[in-house]
Structures are given as structure tokens and as C-alpha cells.
PDB file of C-alpha atoms in Angstrom:
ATOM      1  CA  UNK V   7      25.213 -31.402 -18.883  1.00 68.00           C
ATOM      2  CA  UNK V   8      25.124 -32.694 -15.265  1.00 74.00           C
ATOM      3  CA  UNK V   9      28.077 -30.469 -13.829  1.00 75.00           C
ATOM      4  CA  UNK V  10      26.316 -27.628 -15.775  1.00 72.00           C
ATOM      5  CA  UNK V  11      22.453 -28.349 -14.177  1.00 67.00           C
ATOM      6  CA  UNK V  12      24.591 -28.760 -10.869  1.00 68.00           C
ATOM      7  CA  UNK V  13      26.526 -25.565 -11.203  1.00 68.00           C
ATOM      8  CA  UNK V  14      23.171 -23.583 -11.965  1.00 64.00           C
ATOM      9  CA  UNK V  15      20.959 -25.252  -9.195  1.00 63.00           C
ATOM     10  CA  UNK V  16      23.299 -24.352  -6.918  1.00 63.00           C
ATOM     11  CA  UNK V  17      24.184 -21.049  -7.755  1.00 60.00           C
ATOM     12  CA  UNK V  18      20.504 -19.941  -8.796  1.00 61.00           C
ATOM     13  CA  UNK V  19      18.178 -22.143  -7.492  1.00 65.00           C
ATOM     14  CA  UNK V  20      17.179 -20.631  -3.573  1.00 63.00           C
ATOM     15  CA  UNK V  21      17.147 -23.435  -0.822  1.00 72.00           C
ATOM     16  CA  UNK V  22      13.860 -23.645   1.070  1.00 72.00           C
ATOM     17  CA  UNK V  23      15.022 -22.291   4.691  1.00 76.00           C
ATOM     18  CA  UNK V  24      16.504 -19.108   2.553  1.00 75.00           C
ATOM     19  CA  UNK V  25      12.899 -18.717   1.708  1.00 76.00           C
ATOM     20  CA  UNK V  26      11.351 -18.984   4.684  1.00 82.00           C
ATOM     21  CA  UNK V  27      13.686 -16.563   6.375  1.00 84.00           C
ATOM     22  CA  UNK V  28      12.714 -14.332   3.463  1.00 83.00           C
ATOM     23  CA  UNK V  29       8.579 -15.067   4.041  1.00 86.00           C
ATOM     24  CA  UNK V  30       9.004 -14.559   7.897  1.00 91.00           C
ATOM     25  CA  UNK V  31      11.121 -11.080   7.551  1.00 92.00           C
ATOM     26  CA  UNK V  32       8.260  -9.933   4.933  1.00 90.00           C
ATOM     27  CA  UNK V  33       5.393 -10.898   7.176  1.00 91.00           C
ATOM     28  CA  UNK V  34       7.588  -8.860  10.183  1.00 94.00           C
ATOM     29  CA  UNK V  35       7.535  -5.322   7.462  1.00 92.00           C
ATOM     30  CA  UNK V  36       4.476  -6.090   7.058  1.00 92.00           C
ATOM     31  CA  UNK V  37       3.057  -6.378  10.546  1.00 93.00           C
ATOM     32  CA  UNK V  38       4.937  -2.664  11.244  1.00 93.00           C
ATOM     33  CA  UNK V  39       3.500  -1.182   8.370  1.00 93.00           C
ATOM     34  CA  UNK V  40      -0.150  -2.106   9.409  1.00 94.00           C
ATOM     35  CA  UNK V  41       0.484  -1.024  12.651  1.00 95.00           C
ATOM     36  CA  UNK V  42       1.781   2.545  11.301  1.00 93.00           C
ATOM     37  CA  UNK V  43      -1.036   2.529   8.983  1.00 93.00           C
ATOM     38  CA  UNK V  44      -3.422   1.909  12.172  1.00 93.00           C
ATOM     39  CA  UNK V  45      -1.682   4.539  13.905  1.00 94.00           C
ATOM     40  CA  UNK V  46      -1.985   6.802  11.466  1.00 93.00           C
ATOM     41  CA  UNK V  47      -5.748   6.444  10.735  1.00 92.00           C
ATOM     42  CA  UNK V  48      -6.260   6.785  14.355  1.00 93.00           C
ATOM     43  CA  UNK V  49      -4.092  10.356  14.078  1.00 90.00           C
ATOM     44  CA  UNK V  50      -6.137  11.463  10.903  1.00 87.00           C
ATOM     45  CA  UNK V  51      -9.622  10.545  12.838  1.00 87.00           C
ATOM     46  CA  UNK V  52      -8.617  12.433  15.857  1.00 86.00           C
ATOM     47  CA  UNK V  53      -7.340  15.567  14.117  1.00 81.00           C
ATOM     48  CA  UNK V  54     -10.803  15.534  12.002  1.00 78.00           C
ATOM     49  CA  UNK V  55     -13.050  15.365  15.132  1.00 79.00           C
ATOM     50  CA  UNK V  56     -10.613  18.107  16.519  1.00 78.00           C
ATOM     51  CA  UNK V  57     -11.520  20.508  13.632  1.00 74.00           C
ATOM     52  CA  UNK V  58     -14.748  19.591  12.710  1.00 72.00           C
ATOM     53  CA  UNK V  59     -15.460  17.646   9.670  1.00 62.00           C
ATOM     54  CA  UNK V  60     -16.622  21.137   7.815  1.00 62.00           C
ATOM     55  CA  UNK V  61     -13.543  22.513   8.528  1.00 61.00           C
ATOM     56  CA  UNK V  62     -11.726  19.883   7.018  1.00 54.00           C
ATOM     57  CA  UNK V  63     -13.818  19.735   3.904  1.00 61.00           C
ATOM     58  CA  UNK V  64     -13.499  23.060   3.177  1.00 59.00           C
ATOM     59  CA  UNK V  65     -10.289  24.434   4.051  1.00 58.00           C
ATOM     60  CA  UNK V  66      -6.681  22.851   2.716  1.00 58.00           C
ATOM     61  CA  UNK V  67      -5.335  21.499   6.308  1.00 75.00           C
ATOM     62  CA  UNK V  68      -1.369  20.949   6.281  1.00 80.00           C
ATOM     63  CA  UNK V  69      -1.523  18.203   8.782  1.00 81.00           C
ATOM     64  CA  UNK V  70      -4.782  16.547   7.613  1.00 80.00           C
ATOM     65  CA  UNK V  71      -3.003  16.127   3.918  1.00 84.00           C
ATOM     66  CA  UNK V  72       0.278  15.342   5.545  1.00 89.00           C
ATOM     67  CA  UNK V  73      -1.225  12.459   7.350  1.00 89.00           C
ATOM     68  CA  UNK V  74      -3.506  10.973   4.388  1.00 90.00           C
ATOM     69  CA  UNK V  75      -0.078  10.832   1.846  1.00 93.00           C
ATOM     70  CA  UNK V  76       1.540   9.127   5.077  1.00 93.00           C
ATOM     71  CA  UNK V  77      -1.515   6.353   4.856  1.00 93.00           C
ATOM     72  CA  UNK V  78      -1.142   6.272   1.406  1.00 94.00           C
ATOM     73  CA  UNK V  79       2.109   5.624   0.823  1.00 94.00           C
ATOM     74  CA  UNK V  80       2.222   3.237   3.661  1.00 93.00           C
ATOM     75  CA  UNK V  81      -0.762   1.697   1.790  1.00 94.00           C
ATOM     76  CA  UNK V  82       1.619   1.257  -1.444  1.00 94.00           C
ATOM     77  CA  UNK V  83       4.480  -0.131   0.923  1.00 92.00           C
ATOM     78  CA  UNK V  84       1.420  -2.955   1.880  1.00 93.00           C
ATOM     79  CA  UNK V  85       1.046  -3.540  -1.258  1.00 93.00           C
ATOM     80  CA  UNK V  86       4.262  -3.881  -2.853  1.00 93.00           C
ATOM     81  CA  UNK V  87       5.617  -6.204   0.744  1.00 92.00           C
ATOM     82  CA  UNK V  88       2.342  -8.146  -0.263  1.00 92.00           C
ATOM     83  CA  UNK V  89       3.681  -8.931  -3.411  1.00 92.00           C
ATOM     84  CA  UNK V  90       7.246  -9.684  -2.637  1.00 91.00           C
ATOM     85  CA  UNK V  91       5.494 -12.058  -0.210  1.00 90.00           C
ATOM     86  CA  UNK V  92       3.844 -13.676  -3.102  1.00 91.00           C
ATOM     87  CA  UNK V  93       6.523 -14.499  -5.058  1.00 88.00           C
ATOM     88  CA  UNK V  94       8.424 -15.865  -2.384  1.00 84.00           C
ATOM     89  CA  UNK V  95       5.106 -18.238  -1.216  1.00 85.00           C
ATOM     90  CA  UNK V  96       5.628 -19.299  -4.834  1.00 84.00           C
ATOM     91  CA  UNK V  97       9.102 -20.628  -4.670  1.00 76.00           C
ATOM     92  CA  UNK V  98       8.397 -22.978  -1.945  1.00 69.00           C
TER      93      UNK V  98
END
């Protein structure tokens, strides 16, 4: 029973520094990805005040839809690195 528990622990069981390797590499993604998002929302604004905020209601704008999917799915890439971050705060 011994040589099994060792054999698993060490072959399944993560060591600390792996995890916090793992935490600080997730926290990097997810630094870049805010500052896209940022970027992006700065874009969007500008291109808005450049058209008019009528305009953009109204009419279907290529680069004003482009942009919002962009902050979306950076949005879902927050929130997915969020929860990878999670789980690993968990294991320590």
C-alpha cells in the first residue's frame, strides 16, 4: 500500500513551485488580455464618437460589430483564465 500511495503522489500529486509557476503564467494571460480588452474599448469608444452614436444605433457598422465580438470573446478568455486560476489557487 505504501509503494502504491508513493507511486501515485508522485506521479499525480503536483508539487507546490509547479503551481505557482502555473498561478504566475495565468495572472501574466491575464494581465494581456485586460490590457487588449482596454484597448479595445478604447477603439470601440473612439470609432462611436467618430460616427455619431445615431449612426451607430441605426445602421449595421462592420467595424463597430467587429470590435464588440473582439471584447467579447476576450471577455470569455477572462473568464475562463479566471477559472483556471481558481483551480490552481485551490491546489496550494
Amino acid at each position: 500500500i505504501t509503494v502504491i500511495l508513493f507511486v501515485y503522489y508522485s506521479a499525480f500529486n503536483e508539487k507546490p513551485e509547479i503551481i505557482k509557476v502555473n498561478i504566475k503564467e495565468i495572472n501574466k494571460k491575464i494581465l494581456l488580455e485586460e490590457e487588449q480588452l482596454n484597448s479595445l474599448d478604447n477603439k470601440l469608444k473612439e470609432q462611436k464618437e467618430k460616427q455619431g452614436m445615431i449612426r451607430t444605433l441605426f445602421y449595421d457598422n462592420e467595424l463597430v460589430n467587429y470590435l464588440e465580438q473582439q471584447i467579447n470573446m476576450h471577455k470569455d478568455n477572462l473568464k475562463i483564465l479566471i477559472r483556471e486560476l481558481k483551480k490552481e489557487e485551490e491546489k496550494l
